[in-house]
PDB file of C-alpha atoms in Angstrom:
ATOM      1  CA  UNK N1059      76.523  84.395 133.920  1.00 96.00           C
ATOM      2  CA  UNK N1060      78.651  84.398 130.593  1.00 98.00           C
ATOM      3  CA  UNK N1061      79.985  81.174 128.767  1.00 98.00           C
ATOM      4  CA  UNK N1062      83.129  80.874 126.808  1.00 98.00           C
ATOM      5  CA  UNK N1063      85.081  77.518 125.884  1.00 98.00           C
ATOM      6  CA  UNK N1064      88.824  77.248 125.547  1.00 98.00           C
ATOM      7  CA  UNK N1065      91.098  74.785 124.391  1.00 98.00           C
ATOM      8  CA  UNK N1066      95.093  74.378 125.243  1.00 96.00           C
ATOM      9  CA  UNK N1067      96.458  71.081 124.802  1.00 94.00           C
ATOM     10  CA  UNK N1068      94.791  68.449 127.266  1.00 94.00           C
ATOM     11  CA  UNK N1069      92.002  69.782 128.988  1.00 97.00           C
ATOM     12  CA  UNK N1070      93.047  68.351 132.348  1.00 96.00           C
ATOM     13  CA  UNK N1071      95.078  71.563 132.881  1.00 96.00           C
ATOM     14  CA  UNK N1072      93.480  74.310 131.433  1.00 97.00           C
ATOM     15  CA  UNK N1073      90.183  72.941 133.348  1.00 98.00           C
ATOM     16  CA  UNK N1074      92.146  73.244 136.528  1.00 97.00           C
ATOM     17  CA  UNK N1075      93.929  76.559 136.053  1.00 97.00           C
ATOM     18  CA  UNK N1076      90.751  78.431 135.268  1.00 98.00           C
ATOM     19  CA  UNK N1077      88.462  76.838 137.851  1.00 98.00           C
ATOM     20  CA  UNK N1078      91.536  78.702 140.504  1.00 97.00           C
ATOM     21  CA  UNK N1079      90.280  82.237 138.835  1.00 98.00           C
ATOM     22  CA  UNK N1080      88.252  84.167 140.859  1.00 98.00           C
ATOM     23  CA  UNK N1081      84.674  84.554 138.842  1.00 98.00           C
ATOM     24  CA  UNK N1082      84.964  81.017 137.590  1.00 98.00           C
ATOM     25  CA  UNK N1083      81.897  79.796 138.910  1.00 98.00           C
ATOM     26  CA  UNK N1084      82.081  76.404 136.882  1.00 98.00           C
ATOM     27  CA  UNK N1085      84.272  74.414 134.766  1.00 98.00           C
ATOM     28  CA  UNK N1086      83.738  71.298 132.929  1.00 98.00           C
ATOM     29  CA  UNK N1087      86.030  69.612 130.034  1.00 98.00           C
ATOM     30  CA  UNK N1088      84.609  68.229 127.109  1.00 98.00           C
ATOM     31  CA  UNK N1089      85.362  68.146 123.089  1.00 98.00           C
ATOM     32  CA  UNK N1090      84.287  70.915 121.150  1.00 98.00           C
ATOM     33  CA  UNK N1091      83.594  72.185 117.487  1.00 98.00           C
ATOM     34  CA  UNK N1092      84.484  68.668 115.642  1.00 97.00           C
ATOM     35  CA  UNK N1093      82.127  66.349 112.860  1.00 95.00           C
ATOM     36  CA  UNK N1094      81.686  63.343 114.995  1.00 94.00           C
ATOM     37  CA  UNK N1095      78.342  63.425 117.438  1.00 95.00           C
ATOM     38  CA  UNK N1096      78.695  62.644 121.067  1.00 96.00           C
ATOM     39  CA  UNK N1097      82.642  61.220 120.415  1.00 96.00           C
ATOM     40  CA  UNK N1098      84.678  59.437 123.104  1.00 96.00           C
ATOM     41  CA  UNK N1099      88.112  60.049 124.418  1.00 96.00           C
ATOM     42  CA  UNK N1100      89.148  56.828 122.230  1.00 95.00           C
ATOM     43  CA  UNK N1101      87.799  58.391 119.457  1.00 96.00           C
ATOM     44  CA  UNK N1102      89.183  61.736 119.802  1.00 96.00           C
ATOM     45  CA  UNK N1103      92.344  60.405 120.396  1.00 92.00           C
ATOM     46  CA  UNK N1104      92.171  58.776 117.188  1.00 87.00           C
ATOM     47  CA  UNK N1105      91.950  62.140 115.080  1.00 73.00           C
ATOM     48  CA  UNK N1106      89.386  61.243 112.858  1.00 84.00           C
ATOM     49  CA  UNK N1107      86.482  63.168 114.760  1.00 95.00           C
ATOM     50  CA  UNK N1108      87.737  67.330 114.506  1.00 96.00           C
ATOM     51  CA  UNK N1109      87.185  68.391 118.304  1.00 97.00           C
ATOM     52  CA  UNK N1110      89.931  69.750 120.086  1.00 97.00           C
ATOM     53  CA  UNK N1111      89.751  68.848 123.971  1.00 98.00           C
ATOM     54  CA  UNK N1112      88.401  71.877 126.043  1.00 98.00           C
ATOM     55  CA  UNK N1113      87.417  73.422 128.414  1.00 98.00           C
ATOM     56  CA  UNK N1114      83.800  74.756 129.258  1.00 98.00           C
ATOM     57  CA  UNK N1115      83.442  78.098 131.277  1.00 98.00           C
ATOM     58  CA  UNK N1116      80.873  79.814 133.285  1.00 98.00           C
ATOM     59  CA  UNK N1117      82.037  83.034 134.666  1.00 98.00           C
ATOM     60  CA  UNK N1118      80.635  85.582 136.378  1.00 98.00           C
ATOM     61  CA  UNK N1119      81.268  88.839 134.442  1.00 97.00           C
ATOM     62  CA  UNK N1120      80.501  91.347 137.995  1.00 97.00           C
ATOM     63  CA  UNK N1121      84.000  89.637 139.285  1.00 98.00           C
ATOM     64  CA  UNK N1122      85.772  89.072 136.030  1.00 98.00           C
ATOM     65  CA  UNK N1123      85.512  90.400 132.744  1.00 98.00           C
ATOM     66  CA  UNK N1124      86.332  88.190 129.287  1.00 98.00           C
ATOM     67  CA  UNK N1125      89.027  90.153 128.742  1.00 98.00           C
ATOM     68  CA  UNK N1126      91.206  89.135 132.036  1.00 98.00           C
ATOM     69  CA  UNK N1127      89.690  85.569 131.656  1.00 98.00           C
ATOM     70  CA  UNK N1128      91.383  85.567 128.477  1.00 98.00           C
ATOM     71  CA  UNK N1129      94.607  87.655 129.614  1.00 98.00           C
ATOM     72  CA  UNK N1130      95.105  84.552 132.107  1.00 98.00           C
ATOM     73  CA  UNK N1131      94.452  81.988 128.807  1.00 98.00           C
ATOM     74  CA  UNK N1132      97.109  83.709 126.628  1.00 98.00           C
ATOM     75  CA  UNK N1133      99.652  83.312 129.589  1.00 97.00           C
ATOM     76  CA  UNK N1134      99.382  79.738 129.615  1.00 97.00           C
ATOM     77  CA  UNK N1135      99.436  78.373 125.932  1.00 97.00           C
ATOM     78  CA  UNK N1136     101.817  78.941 123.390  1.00 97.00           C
ATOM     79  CA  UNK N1137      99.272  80.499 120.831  1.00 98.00           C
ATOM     80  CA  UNK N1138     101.866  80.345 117.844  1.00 98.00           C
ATOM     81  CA  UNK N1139     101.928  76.325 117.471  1.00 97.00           C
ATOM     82  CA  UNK N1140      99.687  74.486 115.592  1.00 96.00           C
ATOM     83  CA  UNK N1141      98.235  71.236 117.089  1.00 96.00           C
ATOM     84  CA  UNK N1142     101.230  71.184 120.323  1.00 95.00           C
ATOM     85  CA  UNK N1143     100.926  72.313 123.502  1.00 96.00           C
ATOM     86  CA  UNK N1144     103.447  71.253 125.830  1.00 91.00           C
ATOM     87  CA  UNK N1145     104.381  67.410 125.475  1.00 92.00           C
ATOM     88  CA  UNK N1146     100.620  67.170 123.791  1.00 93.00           C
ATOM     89  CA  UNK N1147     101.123  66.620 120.155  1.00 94.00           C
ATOM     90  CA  UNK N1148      97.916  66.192 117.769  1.00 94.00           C
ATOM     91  CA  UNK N1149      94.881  68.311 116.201  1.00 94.00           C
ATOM     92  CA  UNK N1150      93.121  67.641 119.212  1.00 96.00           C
ATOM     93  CA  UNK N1151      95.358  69.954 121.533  1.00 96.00           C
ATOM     94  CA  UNK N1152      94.906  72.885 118.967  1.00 97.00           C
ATOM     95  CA  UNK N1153      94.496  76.083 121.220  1.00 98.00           C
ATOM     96  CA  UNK N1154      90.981  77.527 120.678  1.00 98.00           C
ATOM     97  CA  UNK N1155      88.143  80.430 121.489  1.00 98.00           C
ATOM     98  CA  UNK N1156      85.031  79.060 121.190  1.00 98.00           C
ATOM     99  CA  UNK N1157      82.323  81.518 122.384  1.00 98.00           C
ATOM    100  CA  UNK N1158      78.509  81.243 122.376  1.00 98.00           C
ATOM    101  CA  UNK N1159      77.773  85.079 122.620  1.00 98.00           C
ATOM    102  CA  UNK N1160      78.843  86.977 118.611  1.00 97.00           C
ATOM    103  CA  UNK N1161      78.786  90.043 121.224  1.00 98.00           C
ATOM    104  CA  UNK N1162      82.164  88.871 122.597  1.00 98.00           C
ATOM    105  CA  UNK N1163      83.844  88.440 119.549  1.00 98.00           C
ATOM    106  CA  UNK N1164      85.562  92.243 119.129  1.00 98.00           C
ATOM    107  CA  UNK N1165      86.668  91.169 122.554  1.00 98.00           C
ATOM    108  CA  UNK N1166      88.194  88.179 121.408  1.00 98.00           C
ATOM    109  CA  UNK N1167      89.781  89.131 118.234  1.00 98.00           C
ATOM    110  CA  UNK N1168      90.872  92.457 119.812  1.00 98.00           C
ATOM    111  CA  UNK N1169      92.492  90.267 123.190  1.00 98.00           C
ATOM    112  CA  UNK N1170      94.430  88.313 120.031  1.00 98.00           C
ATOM    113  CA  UNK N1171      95.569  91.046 118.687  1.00 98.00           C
ATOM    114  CA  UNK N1172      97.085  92.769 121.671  1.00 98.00           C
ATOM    115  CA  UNK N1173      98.486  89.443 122.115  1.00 98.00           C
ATOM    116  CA  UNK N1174     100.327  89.409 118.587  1.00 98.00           C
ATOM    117  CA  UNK N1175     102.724  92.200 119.723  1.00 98.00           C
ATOM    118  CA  UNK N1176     104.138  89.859 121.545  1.00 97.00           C
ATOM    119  CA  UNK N1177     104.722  87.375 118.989  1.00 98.00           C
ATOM    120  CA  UNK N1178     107.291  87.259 115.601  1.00 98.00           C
ATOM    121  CA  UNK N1179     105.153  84.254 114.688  1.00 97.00           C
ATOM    122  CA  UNK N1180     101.795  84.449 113.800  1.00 98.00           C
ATOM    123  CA  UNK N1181      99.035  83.651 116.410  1.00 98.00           C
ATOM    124  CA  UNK N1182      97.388  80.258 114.734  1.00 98.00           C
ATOM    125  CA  UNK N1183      94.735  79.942 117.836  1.00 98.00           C
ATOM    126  CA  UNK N1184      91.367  79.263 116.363  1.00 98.00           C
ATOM    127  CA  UNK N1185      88.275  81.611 117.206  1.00 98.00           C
ATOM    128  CA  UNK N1186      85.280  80.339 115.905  1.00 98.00           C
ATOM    129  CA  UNK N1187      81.532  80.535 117.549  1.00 98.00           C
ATOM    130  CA  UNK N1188      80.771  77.182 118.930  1.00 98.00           C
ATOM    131  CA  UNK N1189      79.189  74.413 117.046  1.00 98.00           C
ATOM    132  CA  UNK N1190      79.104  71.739 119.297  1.00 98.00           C
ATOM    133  CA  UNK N1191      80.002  70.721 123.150  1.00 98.00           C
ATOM    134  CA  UNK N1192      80.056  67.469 123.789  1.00 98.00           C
ATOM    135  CA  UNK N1193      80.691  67.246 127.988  1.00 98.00           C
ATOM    136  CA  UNK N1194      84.087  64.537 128.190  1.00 98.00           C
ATOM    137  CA  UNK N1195      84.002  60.912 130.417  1.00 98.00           C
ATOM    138  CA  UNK N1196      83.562  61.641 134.289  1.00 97.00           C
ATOM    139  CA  UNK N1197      86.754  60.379 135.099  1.00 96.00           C
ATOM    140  CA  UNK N1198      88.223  63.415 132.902  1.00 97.00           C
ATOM    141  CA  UNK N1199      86.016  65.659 135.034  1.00 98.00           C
ATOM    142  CA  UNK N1200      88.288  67.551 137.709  1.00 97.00           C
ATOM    143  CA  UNK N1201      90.565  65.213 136.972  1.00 97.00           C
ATOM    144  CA  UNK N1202      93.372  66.839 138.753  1.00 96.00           C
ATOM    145  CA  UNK N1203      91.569  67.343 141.706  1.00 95.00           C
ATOM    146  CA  UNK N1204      91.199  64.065 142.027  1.00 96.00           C
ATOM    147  CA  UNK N1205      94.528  63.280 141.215  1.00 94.00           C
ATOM    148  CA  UNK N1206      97.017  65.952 142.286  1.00 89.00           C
ATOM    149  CA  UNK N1207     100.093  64.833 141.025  1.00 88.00           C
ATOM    150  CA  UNK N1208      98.607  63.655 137.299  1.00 90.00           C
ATOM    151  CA  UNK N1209     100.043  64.753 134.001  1.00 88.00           C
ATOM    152  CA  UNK N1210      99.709  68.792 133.530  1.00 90.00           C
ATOM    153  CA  UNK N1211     101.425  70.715 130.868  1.00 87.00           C
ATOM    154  CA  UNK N1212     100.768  73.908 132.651  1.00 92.00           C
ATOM    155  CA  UNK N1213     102.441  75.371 135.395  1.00 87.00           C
ATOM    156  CA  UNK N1214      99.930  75.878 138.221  1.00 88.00           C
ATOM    157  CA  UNK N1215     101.917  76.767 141.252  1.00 75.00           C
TER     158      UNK N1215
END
């Protein structure tokens, strides 16, 4: 099983797209790559910790390789914004590539750039090996399984 861990504005969404993905074996949302140890939502929220809310992934890479994982990321975020996505507004909704393996990282950088053609603007999304995970509240957990008709910036019908 391979890891990777993607932010997209509020994790809610981007936890609930990618657990639909065939090869997804789990998902679980969480703050990532900030100064702050073991923050809360409050905190986060706040600004004053670094993470950006994301979204943890186990895949298996027999059904889907990184590169159509993150083909299926790039459709859903707006790469060229800096700390927006959707109505989500603040550093913690930055879009982000977190991975945990430096062997995936020519994959990465060369899925971004494939991306950029499609782009006047610069892509700003961060790609950075992961520093820290810190796994979010339970009641963020699945959240929109639990509650179908919550808040979701991304389309997922």
């Amino acid at each position: 099983m391979k890891k990777i861990i993607l932010s997209g504005g509020c994790f809610w969404g981007i936890e609930e797209y990618m657990s639909r993905i065939k090869g997804v074996i789990e998902t679980k949302v969480g703050y990532v790559n900030g100064t702050k140890e073991d923050p809360s939502y409050e905190e986060v929220c706040r600004k004053d910790t670094g993470h950006a809310e994301a979204c943890y992934i186990i895949y298996d890479e027999e059904l889907i390789r990184l590169e159509e994982l993150l083909s299926k990321f790039w459709q859903i975020v707006d790469p060229t914004v800096v700390n927006r996505q959707g109505n989500d507004i603040g550093h913690q909704y930055r879009t982000g590539i977190y991975y945990t393996d430096k062997k995936d990282l020519p994959v990465i950088l060369s899925s971004k750039n494939e991306e950029q053609k499609k782009y006047s603007k610069k892509i700003v999304t961060e790609i950075e090996p992961l520093s820290c995970f810190y796994e979010a509240e339970e009641y963020h957990q699945k959240y929109l399984k639990k509650n179908p008709g919550g808040y979701c910036h991304i389309k997922l019908d």
